[in-house]
Coordinates of C-alpha atoms in Angstrom, one line a residue:
Chain U
M16 CA -19.1 -9.0 13.6
Q17 CA -17.5 -6.6 16.0
A18 CA -18.8 -3.1 16.8
G19 CA -17.9 -0.5 14.1
V20 CA -17.5 -3.1 11.4
P21 CA -20.1 -2.5 8.6
G22 CA -21.8 -5.3 6.7
R23 CA -20.8 -4.0 3.3
I24 CA -18.3 -1.6 1.7
E25 CA -18.2 -0.4 -1.9
V26 CA -14.8 -0.5 -3.5
V27 CA -14.1 1.8 -6.5
E28 CA -11.4 0.5 -8.8
V29 CA -9.1 3.5 -9.6
G30 CA -6.3 1.5 -11.3
P31 CA -7.2 2.5 -14.9
R32 CA -6.9 6.2 -13.9
D33 CA -4.9 6.9 -10.7
G34 CA -3.1 3.6 -11.1
L35 CA -1.8 4.2 -14.6
Q36 CA -1.4 7.9 -14.9
N37 CA 2.0 8.0 -13.2
E38 CA 3.5 5.0 -14.8
A39 CA 6.4 5.5 -17.1
T40 CA 5.1 2.8 -19.5
L41 CA 2.3 4.0 -21.8
L42 CA -0.2 1.2 -22.2
P43 CA -2.4 0.9 -25.3
A44 CA -6.1 1.7 -24.9
A45 CA -6.9 -2.0 -25.5
T46 CA -4.9 -3.0 -22.4
K47 CA -6.7 -0.4 -20.4
V48 CA -10.0 -1.7 -21.6
E49 CA -8.9 -5.2 -20.7
L50 CA -7.9 -4.0 -17.2
I51 CA -11.4 -2.6 -16.8
E52 CA -13.0 -5.7 -18.1
R53 CA -11.0 -7.9 -15.8
A54 CA -12.0 -5.7 -12.8
I55 CA -15.7 -5.9 -13.7
A56 CA -15.3 -9.7 -14.1
A57 CA -13.9 -9.7 -10.6
G58 CA -17.0 -8.0 -9.2
V59 CA -16.1 -4.2 -9.5
R60 CA -19.2 -2.1 -10.2
R61 CA -17.6 1.4 -10.1
V62 CA -14.5 2.2 -12.1
E63 CA -12.5 5.4 -12.2
A64 CA -11.8 4.7 -15.9
V65 CA -10.1 7.8 -17.3
S66 CA -9.0 11.4 -16.6
F67 CA -9.7 14.3 -19.0
A68 CA -6.5 16.1 -18.2
H69 CA -4.6 17.9 -20.9
P70 CA -2.8 15.2 -23.0
R71 CA 0.5 17.2 -22.7
R72 CA 0.2 17.3 -18.9
V73 CA -0.8 13.6 -18.5
P74 CA 0.1 11.7 -21.6
Q75 CA -1.1 8.4 -20.1
M76 CA -4.7 9.6 -20.3
A77 CA -4.5 11.1 -23.8
D78 CA -6.7 8.2 -25.1
A79 CA -9.5 8.7 -22.7
E80 CA -12.2 9.0 -25.4
Q81 CA -10.8 5.8 -27.1
V82 CA -11.0 3.9 -23.8
M83 CA -14.5 5.1 -23.0
A84 CA -15.7 4.2 -26.4
A85 CA -14.5 0.6 -25.9
V86 CA -15.5 -0.3 -22.4
P87 CA -18.5 -2.6 -21.9
R88 CA -21.6 -0.6 -21.1
R89 CA -23.7 -2.2 -18.5
E90 CA -26.6 -1.1 -16.3
D91 CA -24.9 -2.1 -13.2
V92 CA -21.5 -0.6 -13.9
S93 CA -20.7 3.1 -13.4
Y94 CA -17.8 4.8 -15.1
I95 CA -16.1 7.8 -13.4
G96 CA -14.2 10.4 -15.5
L97 CA -11.8 12.7 -13.6
V98 CA -12.2 16.4 -14.6
L99 CA -9.9 19.3 -13.8
N100 CA -11.5 22.1 -15.8
G101 CA -14.4 23.1 -18.1
R102 CA -12.7 21.6 -21.2
G103 CA -12.3 18.3 -19.4
F104 CA -16.0 18.4 -18.4
D105 CA -17.0 18.8 -22.0
R106 CA -14.9 15.9 -23.1
A107 CA -16.2 13.7 -20.2
L108 CA -19.8 14.5 -21.2
A109 CA -19.1 13.7 -24.9
A110 CA -17.4 10.5 -23.9
G111 CA -20.5 9.3 -22.0
V112 CA -19.1 8.9 -18.5
D113 CA -21.7 8.1 -15.8
E114 CA -20.0 10.3 -13.2
V115 CA -17.7 13.3 -13.3
N116 CA -15.3 13.6 -10.4
V117 CA -14.1 17.1 -9.9
V118 CA -10.8 17.6 -8.1
V119 CA -10.5 20.4 -5.5
V120 CA -7.0 20.5 -4.0
A121 CA -6.9 21.4 -0.3
T122 CA -3.7 23.6 -0.6
D123 CA -3.0 26.4 -3.0
T124 CA 0.6 25.3 -3.9
F125 CA -0.5 21.8 -4.8
S126 CA -3.6 23.1 -6.6
E127 CA -1.6 25.4 -8.8
R128 CA 0.8 22.5 -9.7
N129 CA -2.0 20.0 -10.2
Q130 CA -4.5 22.1 -12.2
G131 CA -3.1 25.7 -12.5
M132 CA -5.5 27.4 -10.1
S133 CA -5.9 28.2 -6.4
T134 CA -8.1 26.2 -4.0
E135 CA -10.6 29.1 -4.2
Q136 CA -10.7 28.9 -8.0
G137 CA -11.1 25.1 -7.6
L138 CA -14.2 25.7 -5.5
A139 CA -15.6 28.1 -8.0
L140 CA -14.9 25.6 -10.8
W141 CA -16.7 22.9 -8.9
S142 CA -19.8 25.0 -8.4
E143 CA -20.0 25.8 -12.1
L144 CA -19.4 22.2 -13.2
A145 CA -21.8 20.9 -10.6
A146 CA -24.6 23.1 -12.0
R147 CA -23.8 21.8 -15.5
A148 CA -23.7 18.2 -14.3
H149 CA -27.1 18.5 -12.7
R150 CA -28.5 20.0 -15.9
E151 CA -27.0 17.3 -18.0
G152 CA -28.0 14.4 -15.8
V153 CA -24.5 13.2 -15.0
R154 CA -23.6 12.3 -11.4
P155 CA -21.1 14.9 -9.9
T156 CA -18.7 13.9 -7.2
V157 CA -15.7 15.8 -5.7
T158 CA -12.3 14.6 -4.5
I159 CA -10.6 16.8 -2.0
A160 CA -7.0 16.1 -2.8
A161 CA -4.2 16.4 -0.2
S162 CA -6.7 16.2 2.6
F163 CA -4.2 14.5 4.9
G164 CA -1.1 16.4 4.0
C165 CA 0.5 18.3 1.1
P166 CA 3.8 17.5 -0.5
F167 CA 4.6 21.3 -0.6
E168 CA 2.8 22.9 2.3
G169 CA 3.1 20.0 4.8
T170 CA 0.4 19.5 7.4
V171 CA -3.2 20.2 6.3
S172 CA -5.7 21.2 9.0
A173 CA -8.8 19.0 9.3
A174 CA -10.8 22.1 10.1
H175 CA -9.8 23.5 6.7
V176 CA -10.7 20.4 4.8
A177 CA -14.1 20.2 6.6
E178 CA -14.7 23.8 5.7
L179 CA -14.0 23.0 2.1
A180 CA -16.5 20.1 2.3
R181 CA -19.1 22.5 3.8
R182 CA -18.7 24.8 0.8
I183 CA -18.6 22.0 -1.7
A184 CA -21.8 20.6 -0.3
D185 CA -23.7 23.7 -1.2
A186 CA -23.5 22.8 -4.9
G187 CA -25.0 19.3 -4.3
P188 CA -22.2 16.7 -4.8
A189 CA -23.4 13.0 -5.0
E190 CA -20.3 12.2 -2.9
I191 CA -17.2 13.7 -1.4
A192 CA -14.0 11.7 -1.5
L193 CA -11.2 12.6 1.1
A194 CA -7.9 11.8 -0.6
D195 CA -4.6 11.1 1.1
T196 CA -2.8 11.8 -2.2
I197 CA 0.7 11.4 -0.7
G198 CA 0.0 8.7 1.8
A199 CA 0.9 10.7 4.9
G200 CA -2.2 10.0 7.0
V201 CA -2.7 7.8 10.1
P202 CA -5.9 6.2 11.5
T203 CA -6.5 8.8 14.2
Q204 CA -6.4 11.5 11.5
V205 CA -8.9 9.5 9.4
V206 CA -11.3 9.3 12.3
D207 CA -11.0 13.0 13.1
L208 CA -11.3 14.2 9.5
L209 CA -14.3 11.9 8.7
A210 CA -16.1 13.1 11.9
R211 CA -15.5 16.7 11.0
T212 CA -16.5 16.3 7.4
R213 CA -19.6 14.5 8.3
E214 CA -20.6 17.3 10.6
A215 CA -19.8 19.9 7.9
A216 CA -21.7 18.0 5.1
P217 CA -24.1 15.7 6.9
A218 CA -26.1 14.8 3.8
V219 CA -23.2 13.8 1.6
P220 CA -21.9 10.2 1.4
L221 CA -18.2 10.0 2.1
R222 CA -15.6 8.1 0.2
C223 CA -11.9 7.7 1.1
H224 CA -8.8 7.4 -1.1
F225 CA -5.6 6.1 0.4
H226 CA -2.1 5.7 -0.9
N227 CA 0.2 3.2 0.9
T228 CA 3.3 5.4 0.6
R229 CA 4.3 4.9 4.3
N230 CA 2.5 1.6 5.0
T231 CA -0.4 3.3 6.7
G232 CA -2.9 2.8 3.9
Y233 CA -4.6 -0.4 5.0
A234 CA -4.8 0.7 8.7
N235 CA -6.4 4.0 7.4
A236 CA -8.9 2.0 5.3
V237 CA -10.0 0.1 8.4
A238 CA -10.3 3.3 10.4
A239 CA -12.3 4.9 7.5
F240 CA -15.0 2.2 7.3
Q241 CA -15.2 1.8 11.1
E242 CA -15.9 5.6 11.1
G243 CA -18.6 5.3 8.5
A244 CA -17.1 5.9 5.1
A245 CA -19.3 4.0 2.7
T246 CA -16.8 3.7 -0.2
L247 CA -13.1 3.1 -0.5
D248 CA -10.8 3.6 -3.6
A249 CA -8.2 1.0 -4.4
S250 CA -6.2 0.0 -7.5
V251 CA -5.5 -3.5 -8.7
G252 CA -1.9 -4.4 -8.0
G253 CA -1.5 -1.3 -5.8
I254 CA -0.2 0.6 -8.8
G255 CA -0.4 4.4 -9.0
G256 CA 0.9 7.7 -7.8
C257 CA 0.5 11.4 -8.8
P258 CA 2.6 13.0 -11.5
F259 CA 2.5 16.3 -9.6
A260 CA 3.3 15.0 -6.1
P261 CA 6.9 14.0 -5.5
N262 CA 7.4 10.5 -3.9
A263 CA 3.7 9.6 -4.1
T264 CA 3.4 5.9 -4.5
G265 CA 0.6 3.5 -5.2
N266 CA -2.9 3.3 -4.0
I267 CA -3.9 0.6 -1.6
A268 CA -4.3 -2.6 -3.7
T269 CA -7.8 -3.8 -4.5
E270 CA -6.8 -7.5 -3.9
D271 CA -5.1 -6.8 -0.5
L272 CA -8.1 -4.6 0.5
E273 CA -10.5 -7.4 -0.4
Y274 CA -8.5 -9.9 1.7
L275 CA -8.6 -7.5 4.6
L276 CA -12.3 -6.7 4.3
T277 CA -13.5 -10.3 3.6
G278 CA -11.4 -11.5 6.6
M279 CA -13.2 -9.0 8.8
G280 CA -16.6 -10.2 7.6
V281 CA -17.3 -7.1 5.4
R282 CA -18.9 -8.0 2.1
T283 CA -17.4 -6.4 -1.0
G284 CA -18.8 -8.5 -3.9
L285 CA -15.2 -8.9 -5.1
D286 CA -13.3 -12.0 -6.1
G287 CA -9.9 -11.8 -4.4
P288 CA -8.0 -14.5 -6.4
A289 CA -9.3 -13.0 -9.7
L290 CA -8.1 -9.5 -8.6
A291 CA -4.7 -10.9 -7.4
E292 CA -4.3 -12.5 -10.9
T293 CA -5.2 -9.2 -12.5
G294 CA -2.7 -7.4 -10.3
T295 CA 0.1 -9.7 -11.4
W296 CA -1.1 -9.3 -15.0
I297 CA -1.0 -5.5 -14.9
G298 CA 2.5 -5.7 -13.4
E299 CA 3.5 -7.8 -16.5
Q300 CA 2.0 -5.2 -18.8
L301 CA 3.9 -2.4 -17.0
G302 CA 7.1 -4.5 -16.8
K303 CA 7.4 -4.1 -13.0
E304 CA 6.7 -5.8 -9.7
V305 CA 3.5 -4.4 -8.2
P306 CA 3.2 -3.4 -4.5
A307 CA 0.2 -5.7 -3.9
L308 CA 1.1 -8.7 -1.8
L309 CA -1.8 -11.2 -2.2
G310 CA -0.6 -12.3 -5.7
K311 CA 2.7 -13.4 -4.1
A312 CA 1.5 -14.7 -0.8
G313 CA -1.7 -16.4 -2.0
T314 CA -5.0 -16.2 -0.2
F315 CA -5.4 -17.9 3.2
P316 CA -6.4 -20.6 3.8
G317 CA -4.8 -21.4 0.5
Chain Q
M4 CA -5.8 11.3 21.8
Q5 CA -8.8 9.2 20.8
A6 CA -10.4 6.4 22.8
G7 CA -8.5 3.2 22.6
V8 CA -5.2 4.8 21.7
P9 CA -2.6 4.2 24.5
G10 CA 0.0 6.8 25.6
R11 CA 3.0 4.5 25.0
I12 CA 3.9 1.3 23.3
E13 CA 7.0 -0.8 23.7
V14 CA 8.5 -1.9 20.4
V15 CA 10.8 -5.0 20.4
E16 CA 13.3 -5.0 17.5
V17 CA 13.3 -8.5 16.1
G18 CA 15.4 -7.8 13.0
P19 CA 18.6 -9.4 14.2
R20 CA 16.8 -12.7 14.7
D21 CA 13.5 -13.0 12.9
G22 CA 14.6 -10.5 10.3
L23 CA 17.9 -12.2 9.4
Q24 CA 17.2 -15.9 9.9
N25 CA 15.4 -16.4 6.6
E26 CA 17.7 -14.3 4.4
A27 CA 19.8 -16.1 1.8
T28 CA 22.8 -13.8 2.5
L29 CA 24.8 -14.9 5.6
L30 CA 25.9 -11.7 7.4
P31 CA 29.0 -11.6 9.5
A32 CA 28.6 -11.4 13.3
A33 CA 30.0 -7.9 13.2
T34 CA 27.2 -6.7 10.9
K35 CA 24.6 -8.2 13.2
V36 CA 26.2 -6.4 16.1
E37 CA 26.2 -3.1 14.1
L38 CA 22.5 -3.7 13.4
I39 CA 21.8 -4.1 17.1
E40 CA 24.0 -1.0 18.0
R41 CA 22.1 1.1 15.4
A42 CA 18.8 0.0 16.7
I43 CA 19.8 0.9 20.3
A44 CA 21.1 4.3 19.1
A45 CA 17.6 4.8 17.5
G46 CA 15.9 4.2 20.9
V47 CA 15.3 0.4 20.9
R48 CA 15.5 -1.0 24.5
R49 CA 14.5 -4.7 23.9
V50 CA 16.2 -6.6 21.1
E51 CA 15.5 -10.2 19.9
A52 CA 19.2 -10.6 19.2
V53 CA 19.7 -14.3 18.4
S54 CA 18.2 -17.7 18.2
F55 CA 19.8 -20.8 19.7
A56 CA 18.5 -23.1 17.0
H57 CA 20.7 -25.9 15.7
P58 CA 23.2 -24.4 13.4
R59 CA 22.4 -27.0 10.7
R60 CA 18.7 -26.0 10.8
V61 CA 19.2 -22.3 10.9
P62 CA 22.8 -21.5 9.7
Q63 CA 22.1 -17.7 9.9
M64 CA 22.0 -18.0 13.7
A65 CA 25.1 -20.3 14.1
D66 CA 27.2 -17.4 15.5
A67 CA 24.7 -16.6 18.3
E68 CA 27.4 -16.8 21.0
Q69 CA 29.7 -14.6 19.0
V70 CA 27.0 -11.9 18.6
M71 CA 26.0 -12.0 22.2
A72 CA 29.6 -11.7 23.3
A73 CA 30.0 -8.5 21.3
V74 CA 26.8 -6.6 21.9
P75 CA 26.9 -3.5 24.2
R76 CA 25.7 -4.5 27.7
R77 CA 23.6 -1.7 29.2
E78 CA 21.4 -1.6 32.2
D79 CA 18.5 -0.3 30.1
V80 CA 18.8 -2.7 27.2
S81 CA 17.3 -6.3 27.4
Y82 CA 18.5 -9.0 25.0
I83 CA 16.1 -11.8 24.0
G84 CA 17.4 -15.2 22.9
L85 CA 15.0 -17.5 21.1
V86 CA 15.0 -21.1 22.4
L87 CA 13.5 -24.2 20.9
N88 CA 14.8 -26.9 23.2
G89 CA 16.9 -27.7 26.3
R90 CA 20.2 -27.5 24.5
G91 CA 19.3 -24.0 23.2
F92 CA 18.3 -23.0 26.7
D93 CA 21.8 -24.0 28.0
R94 CA 23.4 -22.0 25.2
A95 CA 21.2 -19.0 25.9
L96 CA 22.1 -19.0 29.6
A97 CA 25.8 -19.4 28.9
A98 CA 25.7 -16.5 26.4
G99 CA 24.2 -14.2 29.0
V100 CA 20.8 -13.3 27.5
D101 CA 18.4 -11.3 29.6
E102 CA 15.3 -13.1 28.4
V103 CA 14.7 -16.5 27.0
N104 CA 11.8 -16.7 24.6
V105 CA 10.4 -20.2 24.2
V106 CA 8.4 -21.0 21.1
V107 CA 5.2 -23.0 21.4
V108 CA 3.6 -23.6 18.0
A109 CA -0.2 -23.7 18.0
T110 CA -0.5 -26.5 15.4
D111 CA 1.1 -30.0 15.5
T112 CA 2.2 -30.0 11.8
F113 CA 4.0 -26.7 12.0
S114 CA 5.4 -27.5 15.5
E115 CA 6.9 -30.8 14.1
R116 CA 8.5 -28.9 11.2
N117 CA 9.7 -26.0 13.3
Q118 CA 11.1 -27.8 16.3
G119 CA 10.5 -31.6 15.8
M120 CA 7.8 -31.9 18.5
S121 CA 4.1 -31.8 18.9
T122 CA 2.3 -28.8 20.5
E123 CA 1.8 -30.9 23.6
Q124 CA 5.5 -31.6 23.8
G125 CA 6.1 -27.9 23.3
L126 CA 4.0 -27.1 26.3
A127 CA 5.9 -29.6 28.4
L128 CA 9.2 -28.2 27.2
W129 CA 8.0 -24.7 28.1
S130 CA 7.1 -25.8 31.7
E131 CA 10.5 -27.4 32.2
L132 CA 12.4 -24.4 30.8
A133 CA 10.3 -21.9 32.7
A134 CA 11.2 -23.6 36.0
R135 CA 14.9 -23.5 35.1
A136 CA 14.6 -19.9 34.0
H137 CA 13.0 -18.9 37.3
R138 CA 15.8 -20.8 39.2
E139 CA 18.5 -19.1 37.1
G140 CA 17.0 -15.6 37.3
V141 CA 16.5 -15.1 33.6
R142 CA 13.2 -13.7 32.3
P143 CA 11.1 -16.4 30.5
T144 CA 8.6 -15.4 27.8
V145 CA 6.6 -17.5 25.3
T146 CA 5.7 -16.9 21.7
I147 CA 2.7 -18.8 20.5
A148 CA 3.6 -19.3 16.8
A149 CA 0.9 -19.6 14.1
S150 CA -1.7 -18.1 16.4
F151 CA -3.5 -16.5 13.5
G152 CA -3.2 -19.3 11.0
C153 CA -1.0 -22.2 10.0
P154 CA 0.7 -22.7 6.6
F155 CA -0.1 -26.4 6.8
E156 CA -3.3 -26.8 8.8
G157 CA -5.0 -23.6 7.7
T158 CA -7.3 -21.8 10.1
V159 CA -6.4 -21.8 13.8
S160 CA -9.2 -21.4 16.4
A161 CA -8.8 -18.5 18.8
A162 CA -10.3 -20.7 21.5
H163 CA -7.4 -23.2 21.0
V164 CA -4.8 -20.5 21.2
A165 CA -6.4 -19.0 24.4
E166 CA -6.4 -22.5 25.9
L167 CA -2.7 -22.8 25.1
A168 CA -2.2 -19.4 26.8
R169 CA -4.1 -20.6 29.9
R170 CA -1.8 -23.6 30.2
I171 CA 1.3 -21.6 29.5
A172 CA 0.4 -19.1 32.2
D173 CA 0.6 -21.9 34.9
A174 CA 4.4 -21.9 34.6
G175 CA 4.7 -18.1 35.1
P176 CA 5.7 -16.5 31.8
A177 CA 6.8 -12.8 32.1
E178 CA 4.9 -12.3 28.8
I179 CA 3.0 -14.1 26.1
A180 CA 3.5 -13.1 22.5
L181 CA 0.8 -14.0 19.9
A182 CA 2.5 -14.4 16.6
D183 CA 1.0 -14.2 13.1
T184 CA 3.9 -16.1 11.7
I185 CA 2.5 -16.2 8.2
G186 CA 0.7 -12.9 8.0
A187 CA -2.7 -14.3 7.6
G188 CA -4.6 -12.3 10.3
V189 CA -7.0 -9.4 10.1
P190 CA -7.9 -6.8 12.8
T191 CA -11.1 -8.3 14.0
Q192 CA -9.2 -11.6 14.6
V193 CA -6.6 -9.6 16.6
V194 CA -9.2 -8.1 18.8
D195 CA -11.0 -11.4 19.3
L196 CA -7.8 -13.4 20.1
L197 CA -6.4 -10.7 22.4
A198 CA -9.7 -10.6 24.4
R199 CA -9.8 -14.4 24.7
T200 CA -6.1 -14.6 25.7
R201 CA -6.5 -11.9 28.3
E202 CA -9.4 -13.8 29.8
A203 CA -7.4 -17.0 29.8
A204 CA -4.2 -15.5 31.2
P205 CA -5.3 -12.3 32.9
A206 CA -2.1 -11.7 34.8
V207 CA 0.3 -12.0 31.8
P208 CA 1.3 -9.0 29.7
L209 CA 0.6 -9.5 26.0
R210 CA 2.9 -8.9 23.1
C211 CA 2.0 -9.2 19.4
H212 CA 4.1 -10.2 16.4
F213 CA 2.9 -9.4 12.9
H214 CA 4.2 -10.2 9.5
N215 CA 3.0 -8.1 6.6
T216 CA 2.6 -10.9 4.1
R217 CA -0.8 -9.8 2.9
N218 CA -0.6 -6.1 3.8
T219 CA -2.7 -6.6 7.0
G220 CA 0.3 -6.2 9.4
Y221 CA 0.0 -2.5 10.2
A222 CA -3.8 -2.6 10.6
N223 CA -3.3 -5.6 12.9
A224 CA -0.8 -3.6 14.9
V225 CA -3.3 -0.8 15.4
A226 CA -6.0 -3.2 16.4
A227 CA -3.5 -4.9 18.9
F228 CA -2.6 -1.7 20.8
Q229 CA -6.2 -0.5 20.8
E230 CA -7.1 -3.8 22.3
G231 CA -4.4 -3.5 25.0
A232 CA -1.3 -5.2 23.8
A233 CA 1.6 -3.5 25.6
T234 CA 4.3 -4.5 23.2
L235 CA 4.7 -5.0 19.5
D236 CA 7.5 -6.7 17.5
A237 CA 8.9 -5.2 14.4
S238 CA 12.1 -5.5 12.3
V239 CA 14.1 -2.7 10.8
G240 CA 13.6 -2.6 7.1
G241 CA 10.7 -5.0 7.4
I242 CA 13.1 -7.9 6.7
G243 CA 12.3 -11.4 7.8
G244 CA 10.3 -14.6 7.4
C245 CA 10.4 -18.1 8.7
P246 CA 12.6 -20.9 7.1
F247 CA 9.9 -23.5 8.0
A248 CA 6.8 -21.6 6.7
P249 CA 6.4 -21.3 3.0
N250 CA 5.7 -17.8 1.6
A251 CA 6.1 -16.1 5.0
T252 CA 7.5 -12.7 4.3
G253 CA 8.9 -9.9 6.5
N254 CA 7.8 -8.5 9.8
I255 CA 6.2 -5.2 10.0
A256 CA 9.0 -2.6 9.7
T257 CA 10.1 -0.8 12.8
E258 CA 10.5 2.6 11.0
D259 CA 7.0 2.4 9.4
L260 CA 5.5 1.3 12.7
E261 CA 7.2 4.2 14.4
Y262 CA 5.7 6.6 11.8
L263 CA 2.2 5.2 12.3
L264 CA 2.5 5.2 16.1
T265 CA 4.0 8.7 16.4
G266 CA 1.4 10.0 14.0
M267 CA -1.3 8.6 16.2
G268 CA 0.2 10.3 19.3
V269 CA 1.6 7.1 20.8
R270 CA 5.0 7.5 22.3
T271 CA 7.6 4.9 21.4
G272 CA 11.0 6.5 22.3
L273 CA 12.1 5.6 18.8
D274 CA 13.9 7.8 16.2
G275 CA 12.1 7.3 12.9
P276 CA 14.6 8.8 10.5
A277 CA 17.5 6.9 12.2
L278 CA 15.5 3.7 11.9
A279 CA 14.7 4.4 8.2
E280 CA 18.4 5.0 7.5
T281 CA 19.2 1.7 9.3
G282 CA 16.5 -0.1 7.2
T283 CA 18.1 1.2 4.0
W284 CA 21.5 0.2 5.4
I285 CA 20.5 -3.4 6.3
G286 CA 19.0 -3.7 2.8
E287 CA 22.4 -2.8 1.4
Q288 CA 24.1 -5.4 3.6
L289 CA 21.6 -8.0 2.3
G290 CA 21.8 -6.8 -1.3
K291 CA 18.1 -6.3 -1.6
E292 CA 15.4 -3.8 -1.5
V293 CA 13.7 -3.9 1.9
P294 CA 9.8 -3.9 2.2
A295 CA 9.9 -0.9 4.6
L296 CA 8.6 2.3 2.9
L297 CA 9.6 5.2 5.1
G298 CA 13.2 5.1 3.8
K299 CA 11.9 5.7 0.3
A300 CA 9.0 8.1 1.0
G301 CA 10.6 10.1 3.7
T302 CA 9.0 11.2 6.9
F303 CA 6.1 13.7 6.8
P304 CA 6.2 16.6 7.0
G305 CA 9.6 16.2 5.4

């Protein structure tokens, strides 16, 4: 193993939430549950399963309770529910998620469009929900959206994101995720932002969330784990996007990430061929060709 | 700029040759010349323009002489012609290429399929053509194909490729290119192979050639320039493949590579938006959606 390459990386499967929320095709809850079951069978142990957004705003997630009621409950599998406000938090708690992930958007314009509040209001919401989560015994994490660039405001300063992380850390997050929501970032930026965030919130484990909008996502993933991120998000098939960010395309694909990581000698606990098959399958459910490549190319050596 | 990030990288546009040779659509010579002209207008200064393969084997390159006769000849632009045998070398010389690129395939099975000879015979051919090139005053370079994996033999040992490079260096190549013909490689492999090759052929500048078959191409490119490769190949639109390697897909896209490099503070001399437009244009000529993403996503900030 070369310097800077860790022995193990945790991969969070975000396909059921971030992957599906922007798709034109509304999938039945049973298909979402099958997607989750397939991911777990392929070795996934943390799943971003649902979002508790308003059903009118994100119709693809309207059946969040139904999905959570049907997923297999296992000691070794943790389900994440995305939460954008107090009402969403109530629903997440009632649905029995293991983790609530609260979104704080790094820029005001995108924050207003995404969840109808400023970044400052997002921070206040996080503090309030974090306190409730700690009381209720559910694991609270934060995603800082648009950490690498904003579709409306353009460049986002790393110092600003690190300052957000410092303030977020005060309320005791179990983890902070830095999200390149629109796939604008490059590896040097990943290294810089992770270093600054770690300095600002030294006690908090860091997760990274990359979209492959401009083909930088996998290079960013390598930079992230070489710079000490313990966890990476990915979606089976590379499906995904954001309904409130123009031109945002899919997450990095779980199967292609697994190929990359395993090839580099990093353990993931994931089954690449099973993930590739699931990527092809979810594409069939959505009636589209998915961006993931492993399902087409095959593993190597084949 | 961070450690390991160079100030400048040279990008060779291989779209006119590697990009087009595997496409089902036969483009007229005038379109190929327009592709080359557009690349030069977008800042490209080295172009893999043609291959002098047998027209029956690679019909897309049958008009190599016609293309070379029509391209703009400029002091600051160097045209590379790919050569697989003595007859191809004669044609390249007559057509007035600035550089001949001789292919040596790292594995016997692929070498037989690609050019009807063993690896050993490929090395002998290289020595013979290098001597002729030196006499004729044309710049001779070598591509070691399948350096990161073979579609027929599987894993290729880095020690074997480095030993090939050592023997190739004896005949005085102006450059050695390490090619991941089937897009199987990962960044740790790139670092290892470059280090070994540099040790085996310390005086020879190194170039890398990546395909994005399994979404590792851009991460490999980052690893390559951080490990000291001076030059990277890419094709506008990410078009490409190899007629003799099953499932080989496109090269990394010039426009997406430019976005990555420029974002990392590496100078390329390339015009990203102009390349993205050309990527979209070549897709229209081929009647297909190209793998490059910048043309769809747009640059950032937009």
